[in-house]
PDB file of C-alpha atoms in Angstrom:
ATOM      1  CA  MET A  27     -76.066 -38.044  10.090  1.00 50.00           C
ATOM      2  CA  THR A  28     -78.142 -40.831  11.504  1.00 45.00           C
ATOM      3  CA  ASP A  29     -81.688 -40.552  11.197  1.00 42.00           C
ATOM      4  CA  ALA A  30     -85.206 -41.864  11.664  1.00 36.00           C
ATOM      5  CA  PRO A  31     -85.969 -45.404  10.451  1.00 37.00           C
ATOM      6  CA  THR A  32     -87.098 -44.032   7.085  1.00 42.00           C
ATOM      7  CA  THR A  33     -83.529 -42.916   6.418  1.00 46.00           C
ATOM      8  CA  LYS A  34     -80.853 -45.285   7.686  1.00 49.00           C
ATOM      9  CA  GLN A  35     -83.254 -48.156   7.987  1.00 46.00           C
ATOM     10  CA  SER A  36     -84.287 -47.764   4.355  1.00 47.00           C
ATOM     11  CA  ALA A  37     -81.719 -50.465   3.610  1.00 44.00           C
ATOM     12  CA  LEU A  38     -83.962 -52.903   5.469  1.00 45.00           C
ATOM     13  CA  ASP A  39     -87.361 -54.385   4.803  1.00 46.00           C
ATOM     14  CA  ALA A  40     -89.562 -52.837   7.482  1.00 46.00           C
ATOM     15  CA  ALA A  41     -91.620 -56.029   7.581  1.00 44.00           C
ATOM     16  CA  GLN A  42     -88.640 -58.065   8.751  1.00 58.00           C
ATOM     17  CA  PRO A  43     -87.774 -58.403  12.447  1.00 61.00           C
ATOM     18  CA  ASP A  44     -84.960 -56.186  13.698  1.00 68.00           C
ATOM     19  CA  PRO A  45     -81.860 -58.407  13.784  1.00 71.00           C
ATOM     20  CA  GLY A  46     -79.711 -56.089  15.891  1.00 87.00           C
ATOM     21  CA  VAL A  47     -76.110 -56.339  14.729  1.00 92.00           C
ATOM     22  CA  VAL A  48     -75.250 -58.221  11.568  1.00 92.00           C
ATOM     23  CA  ILE A  49     -71.865 -59.882  11.071  1.00 92.00           C
ATOM     24  CA  GLY A  50     -70.329 -58.664   7.833  1.00 89.00           C
ATOM     25  CA  GLU A  51     -68.104 -60.529   5.419  1.00 88.00           C
ATOM     26  CA  ASP A  52     -65.153 -59.000   7.238  1.00 91.00           C
ATOM     27  CA  GLY A  53     -66.347 -60.532  10.499  1.00 92.00           C
ATOM     28  CA  LEU A  54     -67.292 -57.190  12.064  1.00 95.00           C
ATOM     29  CA  PRO A  55     -70.715 -56.623  13.670  1.00 95.00           C
ATOM     30  CA  ARG A  56     -72.715 -53.626  12.433  1.00 96.00           C
ATOM     31  CA  PRO A  57     -76.375 -52.573  12.340  1.00 95.00           C
ATOM     32  CA  ALA A  58     -78.228 -53.838   9.322  1.00 92.00           C
ATOM     33  CA  TRP A  59     -78.448 -50.362   7.743  1.00 92.00           C
ATOM     34  CA  ALA A  60     -74.653 -50.242   7.536  1.00 94.00           C
ATOM     35  CA  SER A  61     -74.215 -53.798   6.301  1.00 90.00           C
ATOM     36  CA  VAL A  62     -75.550 -53.615   2.738  1.00 86.00           C
ATOM     37  CA  ASP A  63     -74.450 -50.487   0.849  1.00 93.00           C
ATOM     38  CA  PRO A  64     -70.624 -50.108   0.696  1.00 95.00           C
ATOM     39  CA  LEU A  65     -70.956 -46.316   0.884  1.00 96.00           C
ATOM     40  CA  LEU A  66     -73.026 -46.497   4.063  1.00 96.00           C
ATOM     41  CA  ARG A  67     -70.723 -49.135   5.533  1.00 96.00           C
ATOM     42  CA  ASP A  68     -67.658 -46.953   4.985  1.00 97.00           C
ATOM     43  CA  TYR A  69     -69.453 -43.926   6.423  1.00 97.00           C
ATOM     44  CA  TYR A  70     -70.485 -45.934   9.466  1.00 97.00           C
ATOM     45  CA  ASP A  71     -67.011 -47.379   9.981  1.00 97.00           C
ATOM     46  CA  THR A  72     -65.071 -44.140   9.637  1.00 97.00           C
ATOM     47  CA  GLU A  73     -67.260 -41.099  10.256  1.00 97.00           C
ATOM     48  CA  TRP A  74     -70.694 -41.559  11.803  1.00 97.00           C
ATOM     49  CA  GLY A  75     -70.731 -40.861  15.521  1.00 97.00           C
ATOM     50  CA  MET A  76     -67.280 -39.289  15.601  1.00 97.00           C
ATOM     51  CA  PRO A  77     -66.991 -35.890  17.313  1.00 98.00           C
ATOM     52  CA  VAL A  78     -67.297 -32.740  15.208  1.00 98.00           C
ATOM     53  CA  ARG A  79     -66.152 -29.685  17.153  1.00 97.00           C
ATOM     54  CA  ASP A  80     -65.278 -27.088  14.522  1.00 98.00           C
ATOM     55  CA  GLU A  81     -67.638 -24.413  13.235  1.00 98.00           C
ATOM     56  CA  GLN A  82     -67.487 -25.247   9.538  1.00 98.00           C
ATOM     57  CA  GLY A  83     -67.909 -28.962  10.147  1.00 98.00           C
ATOM     58  CA  MET A  84     -70.880 -28.334  12.426  1.00 98.00           C
ATOM     59  CA  TYR A  85     -72.505 -25.950   9.961  1.00 98.00           C
ATOM     60  CA  GLU A  86     -72.090 -28.485   7.159  1.00 98.00           C
ATOM     61  CA  ARG A  87     -73.657 -31.239   9.258  1.00 98.00           C
ATOM     62  CA  ILE A  88     -76.631 -29.078  10.203  1.00 98.00           C
ATOM     63  CA  SER A  89     -77.082 -28.111   6.556  1.00 98.00           C
ATOM     64  CA  LEU A  90     -76.951 -31.680   5.270  1.00 98.00           C
ATOM     65  CA  GLU A  91     -79.270 -32.957   7.994  1.00 96.00           C
ATOM     66  CA  ALA A  92     -81.771 -30.314   6.893  1.00 96.00           C
ATOM     67  CA  PHE A  93     -81.455 -31.327   3.238  1.00 97.00           C
ATOM     68  CA  GLN A  94     -81.941 -34.960   4.274  1.00 95.00           C
ATOM     69  CA  ALA A  95     -85.377 -34.332   5.811  1.00 90.00           C
ATOM     70  CA  GLY A  96     -87.846 -36.557   3.989  1.00 89.00           C
ATOM     71  CA  LEU A  97     -85.106 -38.353   2.046  1.00 93.00           C
ATOM     72  CA  SER A  98     -82.721 -41.225   2.722  1.00 92.00           C
ATOM     73  CA  TRP A  99     -79.316 -40.446   4.185  1.00 93.00           C
ATOM     74  CA  ALA A 100     -77.740 -42.525   1.416  1.00 95.00           C
ATOM     75  CA  THR A 101     -79.093 -39.998  -1.096  1.00 96.00           C
ATOM     76  CA  ILE A 102     -77.442 -37.097   0.733  1.00 97.00           C
ATOM     77  CA  LEU A 103     -74.195 -39.000   1.228  1.00 96.00           C
ATOM     78  CA  ARG A 104     -73.915 -39.697  -2.497  1.00 97.00           C
ATOM     79  CA  LYS A 105     -74.585 -36.049  -3.250  1.00 98.00           C
ATOM     80  CA  ARG A 106     -72.234 -34.689  -0.574  1.00 98.00           C
ATOM     81  CA  PRO A 107     -69.329 -33.911  -2.959  1.00 98.00           C
ATOM     82  CA  ALA A 108     -71.732 -31.951  -5.170  1.00 98.00           C
ATOM     83  CA  PHE A 109     -73.162 -30.157  -2.128  1.00 98.00           C
ATOM     84  CA  ARG A 110     -69.684 -29.152  -1.005  1.00 98.00           C
ATOM     85  CA  ALA A 111     -68.829 -27.813  -4.437  1.00 98.00           C
ATOM     86  CA  ALA A 112     -72.114 -25.953  -4.773  1.00 98.00           C
ATOM     87  CA  PHE A 113     -71.939 -24.397  -1.293  1.00 98.00           C
ATOM     88  CA  ASP A 114     -68.261 -23.360  -1.383  1.00 98.00           C
ATOM     89  CA  GLY A 115     -67.231 -26.068   1.049  1.00 98.00           C
ATOM     90  CA  PHE A 116     -69.921 -24.906   3.494  1.00 98.00           C
ATOM     91  CA  ALA A 117     -67.801 -21.945   4.550  1.00 98.00           C
ATOM     92  CA  PRO A 118     -70.282 -19.935   6.643  1.00 98.00           C
ATOM     93  CA  ASP A 119     -68.811 -16.557   5.737  1.00 98.00           C
ATOM     94  CA  VAL A 120     -69.207 -17.295   2.030  1.00 98.00           C
ATOM     95  CA  VAL A 121     -72.662 -18.869   2.163  1.00 98.00           C
ATOM     96  CA  ALA A 122     -73.953 -16.080   4.411  1.00 98.00           C
ATOM     97  CA  GLY A 123     -73.377 -13.669   1.533  1.00 98.00           C
ATOM     98  CA  TYR A 124     -75.376 -15.633  -1.020  1.00 98.00           C
ATOM     99  CA  GLY A 125     -78.096 -13.702  -2.807  1.00 97.00           C
ATOM    100  CA  ASP A 126     -80.931 -14.437  -5.194  1.00 97.00           C
ATOM    101  CA  SER A 127     -78.559 -15.273  -8.050  1.00 98.00           C
ATOM    102  CA  ASP A 128     -76.927 -17.948  -5.894  1.00 98.00           C
ATOM    103  CA  VAL A 129     -80.315 -19.391  -5.005  1.00 98.00           C
ATOM    104  CA  GLU A 130     -81.149 -19.609  -8.710  1.00 98.00           C
ATOM    105  CA  ARG A 131     -77.766 -21.229  -9.383  1.00 98.00           C
ATOM    106  CA  LEU A 132     -78.364 -23.815  -6.683  1.00 98.00           C
ATOM    107  CA  LEU A 133     -81.902 -24.531  -7.865  1.00 98.00           C
ATOM    108  CA  ALA A 134     -80.450 -25.288 -11.304  1.00 98.00           C
ATOM    109  CA  ASP A 135     -77.781 -27.660  -9.942  1.00 98.00           C
ATOM    110  CA  PRO A 136     -78.847 -31.295 -10.559  1.00 97.00           C
ATOM    111  CA  GLY A 137     -76.124 -32.581  -8.241  1.00 97.00           C
ATOM    112  CA  ILE A 138     -77.857 -31.379  -5.069  1.00 98.00           C
ATOM    113  CA  VAL A 139     -81.356 -31.471  -3.596  1.00 97.00           C
ATOM    114  CA  ARG A 140     -83.103 -28.614  -5.355  1.00 97.00           C
ATOM    115  CA  ASN A 141     -85.483 -27.437  -2.675  1.00 97.00           C
ATOM    116  CA  SER A 142     -85.879 -23.676  -2.393  1.00 97.00           C
ATOM    117  CA  ALA A 143     -86.852 -23.662   1.284  1.00 97.00           C
ATOM    118  CA  LYS A 144     -83.881 -25.843   2.266  1.00 98.00           C
ATOM    119  CA  ILE A 145     -81.453 -23.819   0.149  1.00 98.00           C
ATOM    120  CA  ARG A 146     -82.632 -20.578   1.734  1.00 98.00           C
ATOM    121  CA  ALA A 147     -82.414 -22.207   5.174  1.00 98.00           C
ATOM    122  CA  ALA A 148     -78.754 -23.039   4.530  1.00 98.00           C
ATOM    123  CA  ILE A 149     -78.096 -19.355   3.820  1.00 98.00           C
ATOM    124  CA  THR A 150     -80.095 -18.254   6.861  1.00 98.00           C
ATOM    125  CA  ASN A 151     -78.213 -20.749   9.020  1.00 98.00           C
ATOM    126  CA  ALA A 152     -74.848 -19.517   7.764  1.00 98.00           C
ATOM    127  CA  GLN A 153     -75.816 -16.013   8.849  1.00 98.00           C
ATOM    128  CA  ALA A 154     -76.983 -17.331  12.230  1.00 98.00           C
ATOM    129  CA  THR A 155     -73.714 -19.253  12.591  1.00 98.00           C
ATOM    130  CA  ILE A 156     -71.746 -16.037  12.214  1.00 98.00           C
ATOM    131  CA  ARG A 157     -73.873 -14.288  14.832  1.00 98.00           C
ATOM    132  CA  LEU A 158     -73.280 -17.142  17.280  1.00 98.00           C
ATOM    133  CA  ARG A 159     -69.560 -16.370  17.319  1.00 97.00           C
ATOM    134  CA  ASP A 160     -70.380 -13.724  19.907  1.00 96.00           C
ATOM    135  CA  LYS A 161     -71.726 -16.511  22.165  1.00 94.00           C
ATOM    136  CA  GLY A 162     -68.813 -18.916  21.876  1.00 96.00           C
ATOM    137  CA  GLY A 163     -69.554 -20.320  18.448  1.00 98.00           C
ATOM    138  CA  LEU A 164     -71.871 -22.862  16.867  1.00 98.00           C
ATOM    139  CA  ALA A 165     -69.933 -25.984  17.822  1.00 98.00           C
ATOM    140  CA  GLU A 166     -69.709 -25.089  21.500  1.00 98.00           C
ATOM    141  CA  PHE A 167     -73.373 -24.070  21.471  1.00 98.00           C
ATOM    142  CA  VAL A 168     -74.503 -27.432  20.071  1.00 98.00           C
ATOM    143  CA  TRP A 169     -72.233 -29.465  22.365  1.00 98.00           C
ATOM    144  CA  SER A 170     -73.655 -27.676  25.398  1.00 98.00           C
ATOM    145  CA  PHE A 171     -76.733 -29.863  24.940  1.00 98.00           C
ATOM    146  CA  GLN A 172     -74.857 -33.116  25.537  1.00 98.00           C
ATOM    147  CA  PRO A 173     -76.918 -35.256  27.948  1.00 97.00           C
ATOM    148  CA  ASP A 174     -75.623 -36.982  31.067  1.00 96.00           C
ATOM    149  CA  VAL A 175     -76.358 -40.446  29.672  1.00 96.00           C
ATOM    150  CA  THR A 176     -76.558 -42.000  26.227  1.00 97.00           C
ATOM    151  CA  PRO A 177     -78.894 -44.695  24.865  1.00 95.00           C
ATOM    152  CA  GLU A 178     -77.762 -48.316  25.031  1.00 95.00           C
ATOM    153  CA  PRO A 179     -79.748 -49.946  22.215  1.00 95.00           C
ATOM    154  CA  VAL A 180     -79.434 -53.608  21.347  1.00 95.00           C
ATOM    155  CA  THR A 181     -81.664 -53.355  18.251  1.00 93.00           C
ATOM    156  CA  PHE A 182     -82.374 -50.488  15.897  1.00 92.00           C
ATOM    157  CA  ASP A 183     -85.961 -50.124  17.046  1.00 92.00           C
ATOM    158  CA  GLN A 184     -84.715 -49.319  20.551  1.00 94.00           C
ATOM    159  CA  ILE A 185     -83.077 -46.101  19.317  1.00 95.00           C
ATOM    160  CA  PRO A 186     -85.213 -43.021  20.003  1.00 95.00           C
ATOM    161  CA  THR A 187     -85.768 -40.453  17.280  1.00 95.00           C
ATOM    162  CA  ARG A 188     -85.774 -37.459  19.610  1.00 96.00           C
ATOM    163  CA  SER A 189     -84.945 -36.627  23.215  1.00 98.00           C
ATOM    164  CA  PRO A 190     -85.387 -33.831  25.763  1.00 98.00           C
ATOM    165  CA  GLU A 191     -81.967 -32.558  24.738  1.00 98.00           C
ATOM    166  CA  SER A 192     -82.763 -32.569  21.019  1.00 98.00           C
ATOM    167  CA  ASN A 193     -86.024 -30.769  21.780  1.00 98.00           C
ATOM    168  CA  ALA A 194     -84.102 -28.151  23.769  1.00 98.00           C
ATOM    169  CA  LEU A 195     -81.386 -27.793  21.114  1.00 98.00           C
ATOM    170  CA  SER A 196     -84.024 -27.326  18.418  1.00 98.00           C
ATOM    171  CA  LYS A 197     -85.764 -24.623  20.422  1.00 98.00           C
ATOM    172  CA  ALA A 198     -82.485 -22.861  21.240  1.00 98.00           C
ATOM    173  CA  LEU A 199     -81.266 -22.859  17.640  1.00 98.00           C
ATOM    174  CA  ARG A 200     -84.586 -21.516  16.413  1.00 98.00           C
ATOM    175  CA  ALA A 201     -84.304 -18.725  18.959  1.00 98.00           C
ATOM    176  CA  GLU A 202     -80.914 -17.900  17.408  1.00 98.00           C
ATOM    177  CA  GLY A 203     -82.475 -17.645  13.950  1.00 98.00           C
ATOM    178  CA  PHE A 204     -81.800 -21.143  12.547  1.00 98.00           C
ATOM    179  CA  ALA A 205     -84.280 -22.943  10.297  1.00 97.00           C
ATOM    180  CA  PHE A 206     -84.943 -26.629   9.517  1.00 97.00           C
ATOM    181  CA  VAL A 207     -83.627 -27.653  12.923  1.00 97.00           C
ATOM    182  CA  GLY A 208     -86.539 -29.686  14.277  1.00 97.00           C
ATOM    183  CA  PRO A 209     -86.125 -32.038  17.275  1.00 98.00           C
ATOM    184  CA  THR A 210     -85.841 -35.199  15.146  1.00 96.00           C
ATOM    185  CA  THR A 211     -83.305 -33.581  12.831  1.00 97.00           C
ATOM    186  CA  MET A 212     -81.317 -32.399  15.836  1.00 98.00           C
ATOM    187  CA  PHE A 213     -81.380 -35.867  17.391  1.00 97.00           C
ATOM    188  CA  ALA A 214     -79.940 -37.208  14.139  1.00 96.00           C
ATOM    189  CA  LEU A 215     -77.272 -34.515  14.293  1.00 97.00           C
ATOM    190  CA  MET A 216     -76.413 -35.434  17.886  1.00 98.00           C
ATOM    191  CA  GLU A 217     -75.996 -39.070  16.853  1.00 97.00           C
ATOM    192  CA  ALA A 218     -73.900 -38.208  13.827  1.00 97.00           C
ATOM    193  CA  ILE A 219     -71.423 -35.970  15.648  1.00 97.00           C
ATOM    194  CA  GLY A 220     -70.936 -38.078  18.776  1.00 97.00           C
ATOM    195  CA  ILE A 221     -72.925 -36.028  21.297  1.00 98.00           C
ATOM    196  CA  ILE A 222     -74.757 -39.263  21.992  1.00 98.00           C
ATOM    197  CA  ASP A 223     -73.714 -42.812  21.129  1.00 97.00           C
ATOM    198  CA  THR A 224     -76.474 -44.846  19.515  1.00 96.00           C
ATOM    199  CA  HIS A 225     -74.228 -47.512  18.069  1.00 96.00           C
ATOM    200  CA  LEU A 226     -75.860 -50.806  18.913  1.00 96.00           C
ATOM    201  CA  ILE A 227     -74.494 -52.762  21.841  1.00 95.00           C
ATOM    202  CA  GLY A 228     -72.378 -55.386  20.135  1.00 94.00           C
ATOM    203  CA  SER A 229     -71.379 -53.191  17.185  1.00 96.00           C
ATOM    204  CA  HIS A 230     -67.654 -52.894  16.578  1.00 96.00           C
ATOM    205  CA  ARG A 231     -68.092 -49.099  16.609  1.00 96.00           C
ATOM    206  CA  ARG A 232     -69.730 -48.820  20.037  1.00 96.00           C
ATOM    207  CA  GLY A 233     -67.683 -46.387  22.138  1.00 95.00           C
ATOM    208  CA  SER A 234     -65.425 -45.450  19.231  1.00 95.00           C
ATOM    209  CA  SER A 235     -65.998 -41.709  19.638  1.00 94.00           C
ATOM    210  CA  GLY A 236     -64.149 -41.532  22.941  1.00 93.00           C
ATOM    211  CA  VAL A 237     -66.984 -39.396  24.299  1.00 94.00           C
ATOM    212  CA  TRP A 238     -68.877 -42.286  25.859  1.00 91.00           C
ATOM    213  CA  PRO A 239     -67.564 -45.522  27.377  1.00 84.00           C
ATOM    214  CA  LYS A 240     -68.075 -48.720  25.428  1.00 74.00           C
TER     215      LYS A 240
END
């Protein structure tokens, strides 16, 4: 779940020059967005950019990226336990069966982002996830859009916010009935699950996914 500058980079003052990697108190180099908030730092060090290849994990990531749209990723990360509880662990078969009473329940839950369109999209996407099983499954479908090369950014502002592959993935998912899967959101997904590696050159996490060389 990396995102446009308004999300990860919210930890920074946009008026300040991009410093590239920042050396933390532990001596490890990270991007500035992962160097301030302990929650974001732990997420960056242990989870962000690592491969997700199972259906439920992929569905959860797509759902949370959609809920993040227009908000900071830190907000979604703090609410993730509540999201998981509210959406039955993001089990597609369960969420796909949600009805109007579940939508009302979710809209009344202060622990999550209470946006009717995003909640209904999560249900729609669970149903689409089930249908994709006949085509090899959601995870395989998303990974089929892995590009031949990955960005090699030195500073945060060198990281794109979309790509030809994220554009294509967005279009393909929409054709399969998914919602809230725009090209920028899908680029963020691709970063978050290791399809591309946008760790800064010089970061201690560059190449950690095993998908791309350091």
